[in-house]
PDB file of C-alpha atoms and ligand atoms in Angstrom:
ATOM      1  CA  MET A 108      -5.248 -13.237  -7.627  1.00  0.00           C
ATOM      2  CA  LYS A 109      -2.602 -14.142  -5.100  1.00  0.00           C
ATOM      3  CA  ASN A 110      -1.333 -10.702  -4.021  1.00  0.00           C
ATOM      4  CA  ILE A 111      -2.605  -7.157  -4.548  1.00  0.00           C
ATOM      5  CA  VAL A 112       0.510  -5.014  -4.264  1.00  0.00           C
ATOM      6  CA  ASN A 113       0.850  -3.148  -7.552  1.00  0.00           C
ATOM      7  CA  LEU A 114      -1.852  -2.467 -10.160  1.00  0.00           C
ATOM      8  CA  GLU A 115       0.736  -2.911 -12.920  1.00  0.00           C
ATOM      9  CA  TYR A 116       0.672  -6.635 -12.068  1.00  0.00           C
ATOM     10  CA  LEU A 117      -3.086  -6.826 -12.791  1.00  0.00           C
ATOM     11  CA  THR A 118      -4.743  -7.000 -16.207  1.00  0.00           C
ATOM     12  CA  ASN A 119      -7.570  -4.627 -17.137  1.00  0.00           C
ATOM     13  CA  GLU A 120      -9.926  -7.610 -16.889  1.00  0.00           C
ATOM     14  CA  GLU A 121      -8.808  -8.289 -13.317  1.00  0.00           C
ATOM     15  CA  ILE A 122      -9.301  -4.623 -12.432  1.00  0.00           C
ATOM     16  CA  TYR A 123     -12.833  -4.641 -13.867  1.00  0.00           C
ATOM     17  CA  GLU A 124     -13.548  -7.880 -11.986  1.00  0.00           C
ATOM     18  CA  ILE A 125     -12.589  -6.198  -8.676  1.00  0.00           C
ATOM     19  CA  LEU A 126     -14.663  -3.100  -9.474  1.00  0.00           C
ATOM     20  CA  ASP A 127     -17.677  -5.226 -10.439  1.00  0.00           C
ATOM     21  CA  GLU A 128     -17.450  -7.187  -7.224  1.00  0.00           C
ATOM     22  CA  ALA A 129     -17.044  -3.975  -5.188  1.00  0.00           C
ATOM     23  CA  ASP A 130     -20.207  -2.664  -6.880  1.00  0.00           C
ATOM     24  CA  ALA A 131     -21.980  -5.880  -5.935  1.00  0.00           C
ATOM     25  CA  PHE A 132     -20.914  -5.402  -2.298  1.00  0.00           C
ATOM     26  CA  ALA A 133     -22.167  -1.809  -2.486  1.00  0.00           C
ATOM     27  CA  LYS A 134     -25.528  -3.226  -3.598  1.00  0.00           C
ATOM     28  CA  GLY A 135     -25.672  -5.671  -0.681  1.00  0.00           C
ATOM     29  CA  LYS A 136     -23.914  -8.838  -1.925  1.00  0.00           C
ATOM     30  CA  LYS A 137     -23.063 -11.092   1.035  1.00  0.00           C
ATOM     31  CA  VAL A 138     -20.046 -13.358   1.527  1.00  0.00           C
ATOM     32  CA  ASP A 139     -19.727 -15.006   4.919  1.00  0.00           C
ATOM     33  CA  TYR A 140     -16.448 -16.620   6.003  1.00  0.00           C
ATOM     34  CA  GLN A 141     -18.078 -17.405   9.364  1.00  0.00           C
ATOM     35  CA  GLY A 142     -14.953 -16.519  11.294  1.00  0.00           C
ATOM     36  CA  SER A 143     -12.914 -19.212   9.578  1.00  0.00           C
ATOM     37  CA  LYS A 144     -10.359 -16.748   8.158  1.00  0.00           C
ATOM     38  CA  CYS A 145      -8.090 -14.374  10.051  1.00  0.00           C
ATOM     39  CA  ILE A 146      -6.421 -11.326   8.512  1.00  0.00           C
ATOM     40  CA  ALA A 147      -3.379  -9.604  10.042  1.00  0.00           C
ATOM     41  CA  TYR A 148      -2.782  -5.850   9.704  1.00  0.00           C
ATOM     42  CA  LEU A 149       0.809  -4.605   9.745  1.00  0.00           C
ATOM     43  CA  PHE A 150       0.882  -0.822   9.425  1.00  0.00           C
ATOM     44  CA  PHE A 151       4.406   0.598   9.609  1.00  0.00           C
ATOM     45  CA  GLU A 152       3.144   4.106   8.717  1.00  0.00           C
ATOM     46  CA  PRO A 153       0.222   6.077  10.169  1.00  0.00           C
ATOM     47  CA  SER A 154      -3.167   5.372   8.614  1.00  0.00           C
ATOM     48  CA  THR A 155      -6.807   5.948   9.446  1.00  0.00           C
ATOM     49  CA  ARG A 156      -8.793   5.248   6.287  1.00  0.00           C
ATOM     50  CA  THR A 157      -6.785   2.472   4.671  1.00  0.00           C
ATOM     51  CA  HIS A 158      -6.226   0.585   7.930  1.00  0.00           C
ATOM     52  CA  TYR A 159      -9.708   0.787   9.397  1.00  0.00           C
ATOM     53  CA  SER A 160     -11.662   0.413   6.183  1.00  0.00           C
ATOM     54  CA  PHE A 161      -9.556  -2.659   5.319  1.00  0.00           C
ATOM     55  CA  GLU A 162     -10.420  -3.981   8.781  1.00  0.00           C
ATOM     56  CA  LYS A 163     -14.123  -3.085   8.427  1.00  0.00           C
ATOM     57  CA  ALA A 164     -14.115  -4.878   5.078  1.00  0.00           C
ATOM     58  CA  ALA A 165     -12.795  -8.036   6.763  1.00  0.00           C
ATOM     59  CA  LEU A 166     -15.371  -7.757   9.554  1.00  0.00           C
ATOM     60  CA  ASN A 167     -18.179  -7.307   6.983  1.00  0.00           C
ATOM     61  CA  LEU A 168     -17.099 -10.630   5.432  1.00  0.00           C
ATOM     62  CA  ASN A 169     -17.140 -12.211   8.895  1.00  0.00           C
ATOM     63  CA  CYS A 170     -13.379 -12.693   9.022  1.00  0.00           C
ATOM     64  CA  LYS A 171     -11.382 -12.282  12.218  1.00  0.00           C
ATOM     65  CA  THR A 172      -8.670  -9.615  12.420  1.00  0.00           C
ATOM     66  CA  GLN A 173      -5.394  -9.027  14.285  1.00  0.00           C
ATOM     67  CA  ASN A 174      -3.596  -5.672  14.342  1.00  0.00           C
ATOM     68  CA  LEU A 175       0.131  -5.481  14.987  1.00  0.00           C
ATOM     69  CA  ASP A 176       0.905  -2.657  17.425  1.00  0.00           C
ATOM     70  CA  ILE A 177       4.277  -1.737  15.888  1.00  0.00           C
ATOM     71  CA  GLN A 178       5.352   0.435  18.842  1.00  0.00           C
ATOM     72  CA  ASN A 179       5.021  -2.517  21.217  1.00  0.00           C
ATOM     73  CA  SER A 180       6.276  -5.194  18.853  1.00  0.00           C
ATOM     74  CA  SER A 181       9.607  -6.878  18.124  1.00  0.00           C
ATOM     75  CA  VAL A 182       9.999  -4.519  15.161  1.00  0.00           C
ATOM     76  CA  LEU A 183      11.515  -2.201  17.803  1.00  0.00           C
ATOM     77  CA  LYS A 184      14.011  -4.954  18.640  1.00  0.00           C
ATOM     78  CA  GLY A 185      15.167  -4.926  15.031  1.00  0.00           C
ATOM     79  CA  GLU A 186      13.055  -7.773  13.654  1.00  0.00           C
ATOM     80  CA  SER A 187      12.986  -7.651   9.854  1.00  0.00           C
ATOM     81  CA  LEU A 188       9.857  -7.222   7.754  1.00  0.00           C
ATOM     82  CA  TYR A 189      10.237 -10.735   6.349  1.00  0.00           C
ATOM     83  CA  ASP A 190      10.555 -12.294   9.828  1.00  0.00           C
ATOM     84  CA  THR A 191       7.533 -10.348  11.080  1.00  0.00           C
ATOM     85  CA  VAL A 192       5.347 -11.416   8.145  1.00  0.00           C
ATOM     86  CA  ARG A 193       6.665 -14.992   8.343  1.00  0.00           C
ATOM     87  CA  PHE A 194       5.559 -15.049  11.995  1.00  0.00           C
ATOM     88  CA  PHE A 195       1.984 -14.150  11.049  1.00  0.00           C
ATOM     89  CA  GLU A 196       2.038 -16.844   8.390  1.00  0.00           C
ATOM     90  CA  SER A 197       3.297 -19.372  10.991  1.00  0.00           C
ATOM     91  CA  ILE A 198       0.494 -18.670  13.462  1.00  0.00           C
ATOM     92  CA  GLY A 199      -2.130 -19.241  10.776  1.00  0.00           C
ATOM     93  CA  SER A 200      -3.063 -15.817   9.404  1.00  0.00           C
ATOM     94  CA  ASP A 201      -4.850 -16.279   6.087  1.00  0.00           C
ATOM     95  CA  ALA A 202      -3.719 -12.950   4.582  1.00  0.00           C
ATOM     96  CA  VAL A 203      -1.705  -9.883   5.595  1.00  0.00           C
ATOM     97  CA  VAL A 204      -2.416  -6.239   4.871  1.00  0.00           C
ATOM     98  CA  ILE A 205       0.809  -4.218   4.950  1.00  0.00           C
ATOM     99  CA  ARG A 206       1.642  -0.512   4.724  1.00  0.00           C
ATOM    100  CA  HIS A 207       5.344   0.231   4.697  1.00  0.00           C
ATOM    101  CA  PRO A 208       7.479   3.359   4.090  1.00  0.00           C
ATOM    102  CA  GLU A 209       9.887   1.563   1.732  1.00  0.00           C
ATOM    103  CA  ASN A 210       9.099   1.597  -2.006  1.00  0.00           C
ATOM    104  CA  ASP A 211       8.620  -1.930  -3.393  1.00  0.00           C
ATOM    105  CA  TYR A 212       8.870  -3.499   0.121  1.00  0.00           C
ATOM    106  CA  TYR A 213       6.715  -6.347  -1.156  1.00  0.00           C
ATOM    107  CA  LYS A 214       9.418  -7.567  -3.556  1.00  0.00           C
ATOM    108  CA  GLN A 215      11.370  -9.059  -0.634  1.00  0.00           C
ATOM    109  CA  LEU A 216       8.277 -11.063   0.423  1.00  0.00           C
ATOM    110  CA  ILE A 217       6.757 -12.353  -2.795  1.00  0.00           C
ATOM    111  CA  GLY A 218       7.768 -15.938  -3.526  1.00  0.00           C
ATOM    112  CA  LYS A 219       8.823 -16.487   0.102  1.00  0.00           C
ATOM    113  CA  ILE A 220       5.540 -15.815   1.919  1.00  0.00           C
ATOM    114  CA  ASN A 221       2.766 -18.230   1.043  1.00  0.00           C
ATOM    115  CA  ILE A 222      -0.253 -16.274   2.247  1.00  0.00           C
ATOM    116  CA  PRO A 223      -1.715 -13.399   0.167  1.00  0.00           C
ATOM    117  CA  ILE A 224      -0.279  -9.917   0.677  1.00  0.00           C
ATOM    118  CA  LEU A 225      -2.587  -6.932   0.267  1.00  0.00           C
ATOM    119  CA  SER A 226      -0.700  -3.651   0.164  1.00  0.00           C
ATOM    120  CA  GLY A 227      -1.967  -0.570   1.961  1.00  0.00           C
ATOM    121  CA  GLY A 228       0.730   1.502   0.267  1.00  0.00           C
ATOM    122  CA  ASP A 229       4.518   1.374  -0.247  1.00  0.00           C
ATOM    123  CA  GLY A 230       6.444   4.624   0.260  1.00  0.00           C
ATOM    124  CA  THR A 231       5.915   6.889  -2.741  1.00  0.00           C
ATOM    125  CA  GLY A 232       5.291   3.861  -4.964  1.00  0.00           C
ATOM    126  CA  GLN A 233       1.843   2.299  -5.188  1.00  0.00           C
ATOM    127  CA  HIS A 234      -1.471   2.501  -3.335  1.00  0.00           C
ATOM    128  CA  PRO A 235      -3.567  -0.073  -5.172  1.00  0.00           C
ATOM    129  CA  SER A 236      -6.657  -0.156  -2.936  1.00  0.00           C
ATOM    130  CA  GLN A 237      -6.888   3.668  -2.971  1.00  0.00           C
ATOM    131  CA  SER A 238      -6.726   3.783  -6.774  1.00  0.00           C
ATOM    132  CA  LEU A 239      -9.358   1.089  -7.058  1.00  0.00           C
ATOM    133  CA  LEU A 240     -11.749   2.983  -4.783  1.00  0.00           C
ATOM    134  CA  ASP A 241     -11.049   6.128  -6.802  1.00  0.00           C
ATOM    135  CA  LEU A 242     -11.863   4.219  -9.989  1.00  0.00           C
ATOM    136  CA  LEU A 243     -15.055   2.826  -8.462  1.00  0.00           C
ATOM    137  CA  THR A 244     -16.156   6.328  -7.448  1.00  0.00           C
ATOM    138  CA  ILE A 245     -15.447   7.673 -10.962  1.00  0.00           C
ATOM    139  CA  ARG A 246     -17.242   4.783 -12.668  1.00  0.00           C
ATOM    140  CA  GLN A 247     -20.299   5.176 -10.438  1.00  0.00           C
ATOM    141  CA  GLU A 248     -20.413   8.824 -11.472  1.00  0.00           C
ATOM    142  CA  PHE A 249     -19.670   8.655 -15.211  1.00  0.00           C
ATOM    143  CA  GLY A 250     -20.430   5.021 -16.132  1.00  0.00           C
ATOM    144  CA  SER A 251     -17.050   4.398 -17.814  1.00  0.00           C
ATOM    145  CA  PHE A 252     -13.490   5.738 -18.014  1.00  0.00           C
ATOM    146  CA  GLU A 253     -12.828   6.212 -21.735  1.00  0.00           C
ATOM    147  CA  GLY A 254     -12.358   9.883 -22.674  1.00  0.00           C
ATOM    148  CA  LEU A 255     -12.597  11.336 -19.151  1.00  0.00           C
ATOM    149  CA  LYS A 256     -10.139  14.035 -18.111  1.00  0.00           C
ATOM    150  CA  VAL A 257      -8.590  14.201 -14.639  1.00  0.00           C
ATOM    151  CA  VAL A 258      -6.200  16.637 -13.018  1.00  0.00           C
ATOM    152  CA  ILE A 259      -4.230  15.507  -9.968  1.00  0.00           C
ATOM    153  CA  VAL A 260      -3.137  18.566  -7.986  1.00  0.00           C
ATOM    154  CA  GLY A 261      -0.505  18.988  -5.288  1.00  0.00           C
ATOM    155  CA  ASP A 262       2.572  17.160  -4.060  1.00  0.00           C
ATOM    156  CA  VAL A 263       2.666  14.811  -7.047  1.00  0.00           C
ATOM    157  CA  GLN A 264       6.296  13.809  -6.538  1.00  0.00           C
ATOM    158  CA  HIS A 265       5.790  12.291  -3.078  1.00  0.00           C
ATOM    159  CA  SER A 266       2.320  10.864  -3.623  1.00  0.00           C
ATOM    160  CA  ARG A 267       1.781   7.148  -4.147  1.00  0.00           C
ATOM    161  CA  VAL A 268      -1.852   8.016  -4.945  1.00  0.00           C
ATOM    162  CA  ALA A 269      -0.723  10.218  -7.858  1.00  0.00           C
ATOM    163  CA  HIS A 270       1.768   7.629  -9.108  1.00  0.00           C
ATOM    164  CA  THR A 271      -0.729   4.772  -9.050  1.00  0.00           C
ATOM    165  CA  ASN A 272      -3.625   6.756 -10.489  1.00  0.00           C
ATOM    166  CA  PHE A 273      -1.614   8.388 -13.272  1.00  0.00           C
ATOM    167  CA  LYS A 274      -0.654   5.013 -14.761  1.00  0.00           C
ATOM    168  CA  ILE A 275      -3.888   3.102 -14.258  1.00  0.00           C
ATOM    169  CA  MET A 276      -6.151   5.940 -15.378  1.00  0.00           C
ATOM    170  CA  GLU A 277      -4.184   6.414 -18.603  1.00  0.00           C
ATOM    171  CA  ARG A 278      -4.302   2.650 -19.181  1.00  0.00           C
ATOM    172  CA  LEU A 279      -8.091   2.701 -18.816  1.00  0.00           C
ATOM    173  CA  GLY A 280      -8.467   5.464 -21.422  1.00  0.00           C
ATOM    174  CA  MET A 281      -8.544   8.642 -19.346  1.00  0.00           C
ATOM    175  CA  SER A 282      -6.442  11.771 -20.023  1.00  0.00           C
ATOM    176  CA  VAL A 283      -4.496  12.526 -16.867  1.00  0.00           C
ATOM    177  CA  TYR A 284      -2.841  15.873 -16.045  1.00  0.00           C
ATOM    178  CA  THR A 285      -0.967  17.023 -12.972  1.00  0.00           C
ATOM    179  CA  SER A 286      -0.557  20.446 -11.410  1.00  0.00           C
ATOM    180  CA  GLY A 287       0.596  22.108  -8.196  1.00  0.00           C
ATOM    181  CA  PRO A 288       3.779  23.714  -6.823  1.00  0.00           C
ATOM    182  CA  LEU A 289       6.645  23.461  -9.300  1.00  0.00           C
ATOM    183  CA  GLU A 290       8.891  22.102  -6.545  1.00  0.00           C
ATOM    184  CA  TYR A 291       6.703  18.949  -6.477  1.00  0.00           C
ATOM    185  CA  LYS A 292       6.240  18.600 -10.240  1.00  0.00           C
ATOM    186  CA  GLU A 293       7.248  15.279 -11.749  1.00  0.00           C
ATOM    187  CA  GLU A 294       8.658  14.962 -15.269  1.00  0.00           C
ATOM    188  CA  GLY A 295       6.603  12.876 -17.668  1.00  0.00           C
ATOM    189  CA  MET A 296       3.338  13.482 -15.811  1.00  0.00           C
ATOM    190  CA  ASN A 297       1.660  16.098 -18.062  1.00  0.00           C
ATOM    191  CA  TYR A 298       2.155  19.160 -15.845  1.00  0.00           C
ATOM    192  CA  VAL A 299      -0.366  21.946 -16.632  1.00  0.00           C
ATOM    193  CA  ASP A 300      -1.516  25.290 -15.221  1.00  0.00           C
ATOM    194  CA  PHE A 301      -4.121  24.702 -12.506  1.00  0.00           C
ATOM    195  CA  ASP A 302      -6.554  27.523 -13.310  1.00  0.00           C
ATOM    196  CA  GLU A 303      -6.429  26.791 -17.049  1.00  0.00           C
ATOM    197  CA  ILE A 304      -7.190  23.076 -16.688  1.00  0.00           C
ATOM    198  CA  ILE A 305     -10.021  23.275 -14.103  1.00  0.00           C
ATOM    199  CA  PRO A 306     -12.816  24.116 -16.614  1.00  0.00           C
ATOM    200  CA  GLN A 307     -11.733  21.256 -18.909  1.00  0.00           C
ATOM    201  CA  VAL A 308     -11.676  18.291 -16.551  1.00  0.00           C
ATOM    202  CA  ASP A 309     -14.275  15.861 -15.243  1.00  0.00           C
ATOM    203  CA  VAL A 310     -12.370  15.138 -12.028  1.00  0.00           C
ATOM    204  CA  VAL A 311     -10.274  17.448  -9.864  1.00  0.00           C
ATOM    205  CA  MET A 312      -8.269  15.204  -7.557  1.00  0.00           C
ATOM    206  CA  LEU A 313      -6.503  17.026  -4.743  1.00  0.00           C
ATOM    207  CA  LEU A 314      -3.524  15.773  -2.750  1.00  0.00           C
ATOM    208  CA  ARG A 315      -2.155  16.526   0.692  1.00  0.00           C
ATOM    209  CA  VAL A 316       1.369  17.949   0.855  1.00  0.00           C
ATOM    210  CA  GLN A 317       3.390  14.986   2.182  1.00  0.00           C
ATOM    211  CA  HIS A 318       5.588  16.942   4.636  1.00  0.00           C
ATOM    212  CA  GLU A 319       6.724  13.716   6.318  1.00  0.00           C
ATOM    213  CA  ARG A 320       8.521  12.692   3.107  1.00  0.00           C
ATOM    214  CA  HIS A 321      10.305  16.013   2.567  1.00  0.00           C
ATOM    215  CA  THR A 322      13.928  16.735   3.360  1.00  0.00           C
ATOM    216  CA  SER A 323      13.407  20.522   3.274  1.00  0.00           C
ATOM    217  CA  ASN A 324      10.463  22.790   4.061  1.00  0.00           C
ATOM    218  CA  MET A 325       7.975  23.755   1.356  1.00  0.00           C
ATOM    219  CA  SER A 326       8.791  27.199  -0.068  1.00  0.00           C
ATOM    220  CA  LEU A 327       5.122  28.280   0.120  1.00  0.00           C
ATOM    221  CA  SER A 328       3.252  29.141   3.311  1.00  0.00           C
ATOM    222  CA  LYS A 329      -0.129  27.442   3.843  1.00  0.00           C
ATOM    223  CA  GLU A 330      -1.834  30.687   2.851  1.00  0.00           C
ATOM    224  CA  GLU A 331       0.206  30.964  -0.354  1.00  0.00           C
ATOM    225  CA  TYR A 332      -0.509  27.329  -1.181  1.00  0.00           C
ATOM    226  CA  HIS A 333      -4.222  27.890  -0.676  1.00  0.00           C
ATOM    227  CA  GLN A 334      -4.195  31.018  -2.782  1.00  0.00           C
ATOM    228  CA  GLN A 335      -2.326  29.417  -5.694  1.00  0.00           C
ATOM    229  CA  TYR A 336      -3.489  25.786  -5.660  1.00  0.00           C
ATOM    230  CA  GLY A 337      -6.304  25.508  -3.131  1.00  0.00           C
ATOM    231  CA  LEU A 338      -9.736  24.538  -4.425  1.00  0.00           C
ATOM    232  CA  ASN A 339     -12.034  27.325  -3.250  1.00  0.00           C
ATOM    233  CA  ARG A 340     -15.583  28.337  -4.199  1.00  0.00           C
ATOM    234  CA  GLN A 341     -14.355  30.689  -6.926  1.00  0.00           C
ATOM    235  CA  ARG A 342     -12.431  27.885  -8.653  1.00  0.00           C
ATOM    236  CA  VAL A 343     -15.290  25.397  -8.154  1.00  0.00           C
ATOM    237  CA  GLU A 344     -17.562  27.841 -10.046  1.00  0.00           C
ATOM    238  CA  THR A 345     -15.352  27.362 -13.125  1.00  0.00           C
ATOM    239  CA  MET A 346     -15.653  23.539 -13.083  1.00  0.00           C
ATOM    240  CA  LYS A 347     -17.839  21.705 -15.622  1.00  0.00           C
ATOM    241  CA  GLU A 348     -21.418  21.154 -14.484  1.00  0.00           C
ATOM    242  CA  ASN A 349     -21.022  17.427 -13.838  1.00  0.00           C
ATOM    243  CA  ALA A 350     -17.397  17.484 -12.747  1.00  0.00           C
ATOM    244  CA  ILE A 351     -16.489  16.093  -9.327  1.00  0.00           C
ATOM    245  CA  ILE A 352     -13.916  16.761  -6.593  1.00  0.00           C
ATOM    246  CA  MET A 353     -11.907  13.934  -5.046  1.00  0.00           C
ATOM    247  CA  HIS A 354      -9.227  13.683  -2.342  1.00  0.00           C
ATOM    248  CA  PRO A 355      -7.754  10.508  -0.815  1.00  0.00           C
ATOM    249  CA  ALA A 356      -7.705  12.276   2.603  1.00  0.00           C
ATOM    250  CA  PRO A 357      -6.587  13.199   5.168  1.00  0.00           C
ATOM    251  CA  PHE A 358      -7.220  16.712   3.813  1.00  0.00           C
ATOM    252  CA  ASN A 359      -6.016  19.985   5.248  1.00  0.00           C
ATOM    253  CA  ARG A 360      -8.919  22.401   5.366  1.00  0.00           C
ATOM    254  CA  ASN A 361      -8.016  25.795   3.917  1.00  0.00           C
ATOM    255  CA  VAL A 362      -4.763  24.525   2.422  1.00  0.00           C
ATOM    256  CA  GLU A 363      -5.480  22.267  -0.597  1.00  0.00           C
ATOM    257  CA  ILE A 364      -9.244  22.566  -0.117  1.00  0.00           C
ATOM    258  CA  ALA A 365     -11.388  25.355   1.323  1.00  0.00           C
ATOM    259  CA  ASP A 366     -13.426  24.428   4.376  1.00  0.00           C
ATOM    260  CA  ASP A 367     -16.766  25.005   2.600  1.00  0.00           C
ATOM    261  CA  ILE A 368     -15.767  22.816  -0.403  1.00  0.00           C
ATOM    262  CA  VAL A 369     -15.030  19.594   1.518  1.00  0.00           C
ATOM    263  CA  GLU A 370     -18.703  18.569   1.506  1.00  0.00           C
ATOM    264  CA  CYS A 371     -20.046  20.734  -1.340  1.00  0.00           C
ATOM    265  CA  GLU A 372     -22.338  19.312  -4.042  1.00  0.00           C
ATOM    266  CA  LYS A 373     -19.443  18.331  -6.303  1.00  0.00           C
ATOM    267  CA  ALA A 374     -17.323  16.719  -3.582  1.00  0.00           C
ATOM    268  CA  ARG A 375     -17.171  12.923  -3.461  1.00  0.00           C
ATOM    269  CA  ILE A 376     -14.564  12.684  -0.679  1.00  0.00           C
ATOM    270  CA  PHE A 377     -16.755  10.865   1.858  1.00  0.00           C
ATOM    271  CA  LYS A 378     -18.203   8.729  -0.945  1.00  0.00           C
ATOM    272  CA  GLN A 379     -14.617   7.622  -1.677  1.00  0.00           C
ATOM    273  CA  MET A 380     -14.271   6.560   1.969  1.00  0.00           C
ATOM    274  CA  GLU A 381     -17.518   4.569   1.786  1.00  0.00           C
ATOM    275  CA  ASN A 382     -16.385   2.931  -1.463  1.00  0.00           C
ATOM    276  CA  GLY A 383     -13.074   2.055   0.212  1.00  0.00           C
ATOM    277  CA  VAL A 384     -14.864  -0.578   2.268  1.00  0.00           C
ATOM    278  CA  TYR A 385     -16.556  -2.188  -0.783  1.00  0.00           C
ATOM    279  CA  VAL A 386     -13.320  -2.249  -2.788  1.00  0.00           C
ATOM    280  CA  ARG A 387     -11.401  -3.781   0.118  1.00  0.00           C
ATOM    281  CA  MET A 388     -14.158  -6.385   0.635  1.00  0.00           C
ATOM    282  CA  ALA A 389     -13.684  -7.310  -3.020  1.00  0.00           C
ATOM    283  CA  LEU A 390      -9.897  -7.466  -2.638  1.00  0.00           C
ATOM    284  CA  ILE A 391     -10.053  -9.655   0.474  1.00  0.00           C
ATOM    285  CA  ASN A 392     -12.604 -11.936  -1.156  1.00  0.00           C
ATOM    286  CA  GLN A 393     -10.501 -12.209  -4.340  1.00  0.00           C
ATOM    287  CA  VAL A 394      -7.428 -13.379  -2.450  1.00  0.00           C
ATOM    288  CA  LEU A 395      -9.239 -15.616   0.070  1.00  0.00           C
ATOM    289  CA  LYS A 396     -11.686 -17.403  -2.190  1.00  0.00           C
ATOM    290  CA  ASP A 397      -8.953 -19.450  -3.902  1.00  0.00           C
ATOM    291  CA  GLU A 398      -7.152 -20.351  -0.670  1.00  0.00           C
TER     292      GLU A 398
HETATM  293  C1  NCD B 109      -2.957   8.672   1.324  1.00  0.00           C
HETATM  294  C2  NCD B 109      -1.741   7.815   1.605  1.00  0.00           C
HETATM  295  O1  NCD B 109      -1.509   7.392   2.733  1.00  0.00           O
HETATM  296  O2  NCD B 109      -1.053   7.558   0.650  1.00  0.00           O
HETATM  297  N1  NCD B 109      -4.036   8.524   2.183  1.00  0.00           N
HETATM  298  C3  NCD B 109      -4.826   7.415   2.158  1.00  0.00           C
HETATM  299  O3  NCD B 109      -4.373   6.299   2.121  1.00  0.00           O
HETATM  300  N2  NCD B 109      -6.156   7.629   2.143  1.00  0.00           N
HETATM  301  C4  NCD B 109      -2.598  10.080   1.071  1.00  0.00           C
HETATM  302  C5  NCD B 109      -2.021  10.920   2.182  1.00  0.00           C
HETATM  303  O4  NCD B 109      -1.600  10.455   3.227  1.00  0.00           O
HETATM  304  O5  NCD B 109      -1.974  12.140   1.969  1.00  0.00           O
END
């Protein structure tokens, strides 16, 4: 696997291979690059989890890391994405991890950059490493994907997590529904009523409202959002016994999720974060081992 930028470019076999290797890392598998590989991190959008768990993954494999401080870089002098990435290739980086606000940003790099590109998310497009850690968390819980039902709730239209998961989960045999404010509904993504679907699904996946991508303010107040679409104790009581709650984070307590639900018995949110390191170790190892 040369680049990991879009799960649509990977076969089901390749996806299972990544998940199996991530599981092996979770169980203590060791790979030691002994500092011989260096990974560069280029984050053009804010990130805590994706950035630092991708970096922790590299450190766990004994790689070296470099982080581009965008605010103090030549990006502010107008340097293009290609020229920035080409620089890191020139100084000997072995792979780059990029998050960028532009959908499909990676298309201008592939074929021109000869080191692997791992995407930490492109605009509202794809978030491959997040979907893979979501899949790992679901498989650890239920053993397989076939026949499971998931509802993705919230700002579906602006969420790369929703877009990536909707396609890959359907491809792996799950039934995927979406719900949330009608202003963020997306055609062709099985929109359903939130309260009606909760008792039927195995996974309730919540999303943050992506205010930074909006051109106008949300019509609902935070309180109204919480009342209509927030996962609270009352709604959790209607979930199936073995159903789980997921959220890519950052989450807004008492908006899409009630404060006391974030770490309740059904919540797997911090488990997702832990799995993020194993999945990203697998991704880094996949792209570096053939270099
Ligand atoms: C998500 C993202 O950046 O797409 N977060 C993440 O990577 N864990 C979702 C979000 O920002 O709401």
